PDB file of C-alpha atoms in Angstrom:
ATOM      1  CA  MET A   1      99.115  89.465  41.053  1.00  0.00           C
ATOM      2  CA  ALA A   2      96.481  86.835  41.841  1.00  0.00           C
ATOM      3  CA  ALA A   3      96.913  84.612  44.858  1.00  0.00           C
ATOM      4  CA  LEU A   4      98.283  81.177  44.168  1.00  0.00           C
ATOM      5  CA  HIS A   5      96.452  78.051  45.166  1.00  0.00           C
ATOM      6  CA  ALA A   6      98.844  75.203  44.507  1.00  0.00           C
ATOM      7  CA  PRO A   7      97.218  71.876  45.193  1.00  0.00           C
ATOM      8  CA  THR A   8      98.594  70.283  48.307  1.00  0.00           C
ATOM      9  CA  PRO A   9      99.932  66.742  48.226  1.00  0.00           C
ATOM     10  CA  GLN A  10      98.242  63.913  50.055  1.00  0.00           C
ATOM     11  CA  SER A  11      97.604  64.519  53.719  1.00  0.00           C
ATOM     12  CA  PRO A  12     100.190  63.038  56.096  1.00  0.00           C
ATOM     13  CA  SER A  13      97.659  60.459  57.296  1.00  0.00           C
ATOM     14  CA  LEU A  14      97.047  59.278  53.707  1.00  0.00           C
ATOM     15  CA  GLN A  15     100.785  59.128  53.087  1.00  0.00           C
ATOM     16  CA  ALA A  16     101.152  56.797  56.082  1.00  0.00           C
ATOM     17  CA  ALA A  17      98.293  54.533  54.976  1.00  0.00           C
ATOM     18  CA  SER A  18     100.490  51.904  53.318  1.00  0.00           C
ATOM     19  CA  LEU A  19     102.689  51.633  56.411  1.00  0.00           C
ATOM     20  CA  VAL A  20      99.632  51.410  58.673  1.00  0.00           C
ATOM     21  CA  ASP A  21      98.182  48.700  56.410  1.00  0.00           C
ATOM     22  CA  ALA A  22     101.431  46.704  56.428  1.00  0.00           C
ATOM     23  CA  LEU A  23     101.725  46.899  60.203  1.00  0.00           C
ATOM     24  CA  THR A  24      98.090  45.911  60.655  1.00  0.00           C
ATOM     25  CA  ALA A  25      98.586  42.935  58.332  1.00  0.00           C
ATOM     26  CA  VAL A  26     101.227  41.518  60.681  1.00  0.00           C
ATOM     27  CA  GLY A  27      99.102  42.005  63.791  1.00  0.00           C
ATOM     28  CA  ALA A  28     100.156  45.454  64.988  1.00  0.00           C
ATOM     29  CA  ARG A  29      97.662  48.092  66.076  1.00  0.00           C
ATOM     30  CA  PRO A  30      99.299  51.298  64.832  1.00  0.00           C
ATOM     31  CA  PHE A  31      98.156  54.807  65.597  1.00  0.00           C
ATOM     32  CA  ALA A  32      98.895  57.320  62.844  1.00  0.00           C
ATOM     33  CA  ILE A  33      99.756  60.647  64.417  1.00  0.00           C
ATOM     34  CA  PRO A  34     100.761  63.312  61.869  1.00  0.00           C
ATOM     35  CA  THR A  35     103.978  65.099  62.760  1.00  0.00           C
ATOM     36  CA  ILE A  36     103.903  67.482  59.803  1.00  0.00           C
ATOM     37  CA  ARG A  37     101.308  69.838  58.390  1.00  0.00           C
ATOM     38  CA  ILE A  38     101.095  70.293  54.654  1.00  0.00           C
ATOM     39  CA  ALA A  39      99.782  73.724  53.710  1.00  0.00           C
ATOM     40  CA  PRO A  40     100.179  76.284  50.930  1.00  0.00           C
ATOM     41  CA  PRO A  41     103.374  78.342  51.216  1.00  0.00           C
ATOM     42  CA  ALA A  42     103.375  81.397  53.461  1.00  0.00           C
ATOM     43  CA  ASP A  43     104.744  83.408  50.514  1.00  0.00           C
ATOM     44  CA  PRO A  44     102.942  82.152  47.383  1.00  0.00           C
ATOM     45  CA  GLU A  45     104.873  84.661  45.273  1.00  0.00           C
ATOM     46  CA  ALA A  46     108.112  82.835  46.096  1.00  0.00           C
ATOM     47  CA  LEU A  47     106.643  79.609  44.717  1.00  0.00           C
ATOM     48  CA  LEU A  48     105.483  81.438  41.583  1.00  0.00           C
ATOM     49  CA  ARG A  49     108.956  82.944  41.017  1.00  0.00           C
ATOM     50  CA  ALA A  50     110.642  79.589  41.635  1.00  0.00           C
ATOM     51  CA  VAL A  51     108.472  77.804  39.096  1.00  0.00           C
ATOM     52  CA  GLN A  52     108.697  80.555  36.504  1.00  0.00           C
ATOM     53  CA  ASN A  53     112.487  80.790  36.812  1.00  0.00           C
ATOM     54  CA  ALA A  54     113.280  77.082  37.316  1.00  0.00           C
ATOM     55  CA  GLY A  55     114.865  76.867  33.876  1.00  0.00           C
ATOM     56  CA  GLU A  56     117.452  79.487  34.817  1.00  0.00           C
ATOM     57  CA  TYR A  57     119.072  77.452  37.618  1.00  0.00           C
ATOM     58  CA  ASP A  58     122.077  75.150  37.321  1.00  0.00           C
ATOM     59  CA  TRP A  59     120.548  72.797  39.904  1.00  0.00           C
ATOM     60  CA  LEU A  60     117.146  71.978  41.356  1.00  0.00           C
ATOM     61  CA  ILE A  61     117.219  70.027  44.603  1.00  0.00           C
ATOM     62  CA  PHE A  62     114.111  68.263  45.894  1.00  0.00           C
ATOM     63  CA  THR A  63     114.142  67.067  49.483  1.00  0.00           C
ATOM     64  CA  SER A  64     110.698  65.442  49.595  1.00  0.00           C
ATOM     65  CA  VAL A  65     107.951  63.917  47.515  1.00  0.00           C
ATOM     66  CA  ASN A  66     105.685  66.688  48.827  1.00  0.00           C
ATOM     67  CA  GLY A  67     108.045  69.316  47.410  1.00  0.00           C
ATOM     68  CA  VAL A  68     108.013  67.597  44.020  1.00  0.00           C
ATOM     69  CA  GLU A  69     104.216  67.419  44.002  1.00  0.00           C
ATOM     70  CA  VAL A  70     103.708  71.081  44.973  1.00  0.00           C
ATOM     71  CA  PHE A  71     106.360  72.315  42.520  1.00  0.00           C
ATOM     72  CA  PHE A  72     104.967  70.428  39.521  1.00  0.00           C
ATOM     73  CA  ALA A  73     101.347  71.175  40.455  1.00  0.00           C
ATOM     74  CA  GLU A  74     102.227  74.854  40.317  1.00  0.00           C
ATOM     75  CA  ARG A  75     103.924  74.378  36.929  1.00  0.00           C
ATOM     76  CA  ALA A  76     100.735  72.765  35.627  1.00  0.00           C
ATOM     77  CA  ARG A  77      98.548  75.451  37.198  1.00  0.00           C
ATOM     78  CA  LEU A  78     100.414  78.214  35.388  1.00  0.00           C
ATOM     79  CA  ARG A  79      99.595  76.735  31.974  1.00  0.00           C
ATOM     80  CA  SER A  80     102.289  78.880  30.434  1.00  0.00           C
ATOM     81  CA  ASP A  81     105.673  78.217  28.943  1.00  0.00           C
ATOM     82  CA  ALA A  82     106.877  77.652  32.512  1.00  0.00           C
ATOM     83  CA  HIS A  83     104.760  74.499  32.402  1.00  0.00           C
ATOM     84  CA  THR A  84     106.295  73.126  29.226  1.00  0.00           C
ATOM     85  CA  ARG A  85     109.761  74.669  29.351  1.00  0.00           C
ATOM     86  CA  PRO A  86     112.311  71.952  30.071  1.00  0.00           C
ATOM     87  CA  ILE A  87     114.328  72.088  33.234  1.00  0.00           C
ATOM     88  CA  ARG A  88     117.827  72.632  31.894  1.00  0.00           C
ATOM     89  CA  GLY A  89     119.766  72.223  35.115  1.00  0.00           C
ATOM     90  CA  ARG A  90     120.816  69.148  36.957  1.00  0.00           C
ATOM     91  CA  ILE A  91     118.421  67.674  39.498  1.00  0.00           C
ATOM     92  CA  ALA A  92     119.137  66.169  42.902  1.00  0.00           C
ATOM     93  CA  ALA A  93     116.687  64.117  44.969  1.00  0.00           C
ATOM     94  CA  ILE A  94     117.147  63.307  48.638  1.00  0.00           C
ATOM     95  CA  GLY A  95     116.202  59.668  48.181  1.00  0.00           C
ATOM     96  CA  PRO A  96     114.626  57.051  45.934  1.00  0.00           C
ATOM     97  CA  ALA A  97     110.990  57.983  46.704  1.00  0.00           C
ATOM     98  CA  THR A  98     111.677  61.589  45.730  1.00  0.00           C
ATOM     99  CA  ALA A  99     113.541  60.431  42.607  1.00  0.00           C
ATOM    100  CA  GLU A 100     110.541  58.257  41.690  1.00  0.00           C
ATOM    101  CA  ALA A 101     108.188  61.219  42.138  1.00  0.00           C
ATOM    102  CA  LEU A 102     110.398  63.240  39.782  1.00  0.00           C
ATOM    103  CA  ARG A 103     110.320  60.441  37.182  1.00  0.00           C
ATOM    104  CA  ALA A 104     106.521  60.662  37.206  1.00  0.00           C
ATOM    105  CA  TYR A 105     107.008  64.185  35.794  1.00  0.00           C
ATOM    106  CA  GLY A 106     109.593  63.107  33.235  1.00  0.00           C
ATOM    107  CA  CYS A 107     112.654  64.195  35.222  1.00  0.00           C
ATOM    108  CA  ASN A 108     115.574  61.968  36.153  1.00  0.00           C
ATOM    109  CA  ALA A 109     117.653  62.877  39.165  1.00  0.00           C
ATOM    110  CA  ASP A 110     121.368  63.326  38.457  1.00  0.00           C
ATOM    111  CA  VAL A 111     122.192  62.793  42.132  1.00  0.00           C
ATOM    112  CA  VAL A 112     120.481  60.561  44.704  1.00  0.00           C
ATOM    113  CA  PRO A 113     122.641  59.950  47.790  1.00  0.00           C
ATOM    114  CA  ASP A 114     122.789  56.626  49.611  1.00  0.00           C
ATOM    115  CA  GLU A 115     121.832  58.332  52.884  1.00  0.00           C
ATOM    116  CA  TYR A 116     118.575  60.317  52.876  1.00  0.00           C
ATOM    117  CA  ARG A 117     119.461  63.612  54.541  1.00  0.00           C
ATOM    118  CA  GLY A 118     120.531  67.057  53.417  1.00  0.00           C
ATOM    119  CA  GLU A 119     124.199  66.689  54.259  1.00  0.00           C
ATOM    120  CA  ALA A 120     124.382  63.557  52.104  1.00  0.00           C
ATOM    121  CA  VAL A 121     122.819  65.398  49.148  1.00  0.00           C
ATOM    122  CA  ALA A 122     125.441  68.159  49.392  1.00  0.00           C
ATOM    123  CA  ALA A 123     128.266  65.648  49.837  1.00  0.00           C
ATOM    124  CA  ALA A 124     127.106  63.587  46.829  1.00  0.00           C
ATOM    125  CA  MET A 125     126.851  66.712  44.683  1.00  0.00           C
ATOM    126  CA  GLN A 126     130.319  67.845  45.754  1.00  0.00           C
ATOM    127  CA  SER A 127     131.794  64.385  45.229  1.00  0.00           C
ATOM    128  CA  ARG A 128     130.338  64.023  41.761  1.00  0.00           C
ATOM    129  CA  PHE A 129     130.435  67.626  40.488  1.00  0.00           C
ATOM    130  CA  GLY A 130     132.912  69.252  42.919  1.00  0.00           C
ATOM    131  CA  ALA A 131     134.323  72.450  41.482  1.00  0.00           C
ATOM    132  CA  SER A 132     131.260  73.064  39.325  1.00  0.00           C
ATOM    133  CA  LEU A 133     129.297  74.012  42.440  1.00  0.00           C
ATOM    134  CA  ARG A 134     131.371  77.195  42.802  1.00  0.00           C
ATOM    135  CA  GLY A 135     129.204  79.940  41.322  1.00  0.00           C
ATOM    136  CA  ALA A 136     126.334  77.530  40.591  1.00  0.00           C
ATOM    137  CA  THR A 137     122.774  78.741  41.023  1.00  0.00           C
ATOM    138  CA  ILE A 138     120.596  76.332  42.983  1.00  0.00           C
ATOM    139  CA  LEU A 139     116.846  76.267  43.525  1.00  0.00           C
ATOM    140  CA  LEU A 140     115.904  74.429  46.712  1.00  0.00           C
ATOM    141  CA  PRO A 141     112.114  74.306  47.110  1.00  0.00           C
ATOM    142  CA  ARG A 142     111.538  72.952  50.615  1.00  0.00           C
ATOM    143  CA  ALA A 143     109.489  72.996  53.762  1.00  0.00           C
ATOM    144  CA  ALA A 144     109.283  76.170  55.821  1.00  0.00           C
ATOM    145  CA  GLY A 145     110.853  74.558  58.897  1.00  0.00           C
ATOM    146  CA  ALA A 146     113.583  72.620  57.082  1.00  0.00           C
ATOM    147  CA  ARG A 147     117.063  72.389  58.547  1.00  0.00           C
ATOM    148  CA  GLU A 148     119.742  74.786  57.268  1.00  0.00           C
ATOM    149  CA  ALA A 149     122.478  72.153  56.838  1.00  0.00           C
ATOM    150  CA  LEU A 150     121.968  71.564  53.104  1.00  0.00           C
ATOM    151  CA  PRO A 151     121.773  75.185  51.923  1.00  0.00           C
ATOM    152  CA  GLN A 152     124.666  76.136  54.207  1.00  0.00           C
ATOM    153  CA  MET A 153     126.914  73.371  52.857  1.00  0.00           C
ATOM    154  CA  LEU A 154     126.078  74.435  49.302  1.00  0.00           C
ATOM    155  CA  ARG A 155     126.808  78.082  50.085  1.00  0.00           C
ATOM    156  CA  ASP A 156     130.087  77.021  51.718  1.00  0.00           C
ATOM    157  CA  ALA A 157     130.936  75.270  48.414  1.00  0.00           C
ATOM    158  CA  GLY A 158     130.427  78.600  46.625  1.00  0.00           C
ATOM    159  CA  ALA A 159     126.894  78.157  45.278  1.00  0.00           C
ATOM    160  CA  ARG A 160     124.051  80.684  45.359  1.00  0.00           C
ATOM    161  CA  VAL A 161     120.983  79.012  46.888  1.00  0.00           C
ATOM    162  CA  ASP A 162     117.402  80.233  46.544  1.00  0.00           C
TER     163      ASP A 162
END
């Protein structure tokens, strides 16, 4: 199978530009120092499988704008029915910026917690959809070094998390 080359989202320094501009406007002299590196996935086949099979999951959970951008860029790159096939499952977003990024692709988040961290996503899903998480299949496209709290809480609730 051919190697995947999903476009990467904006660089961390470009993502911080609006904050740097706002701080500069009020007299601060900020220094933007990237604390993350955005790169293609170590296992591009996993991204391909996730995109191709996204319609088979009960839930898709996005924990960053970068994850949304990479996921939908790969859908567009495939130019197959995976690109046009609707996402049938529910969608969770970690916060309002991620939910807004999803809306740009025509998807509305079913769950957006008030607190922007993994544990809050799992708690909001459990609070709103409780028992339906038992046996649910969940796709969680996320950063390589992401914390295990969210997938572990979902597994503890009885879900299968990829």
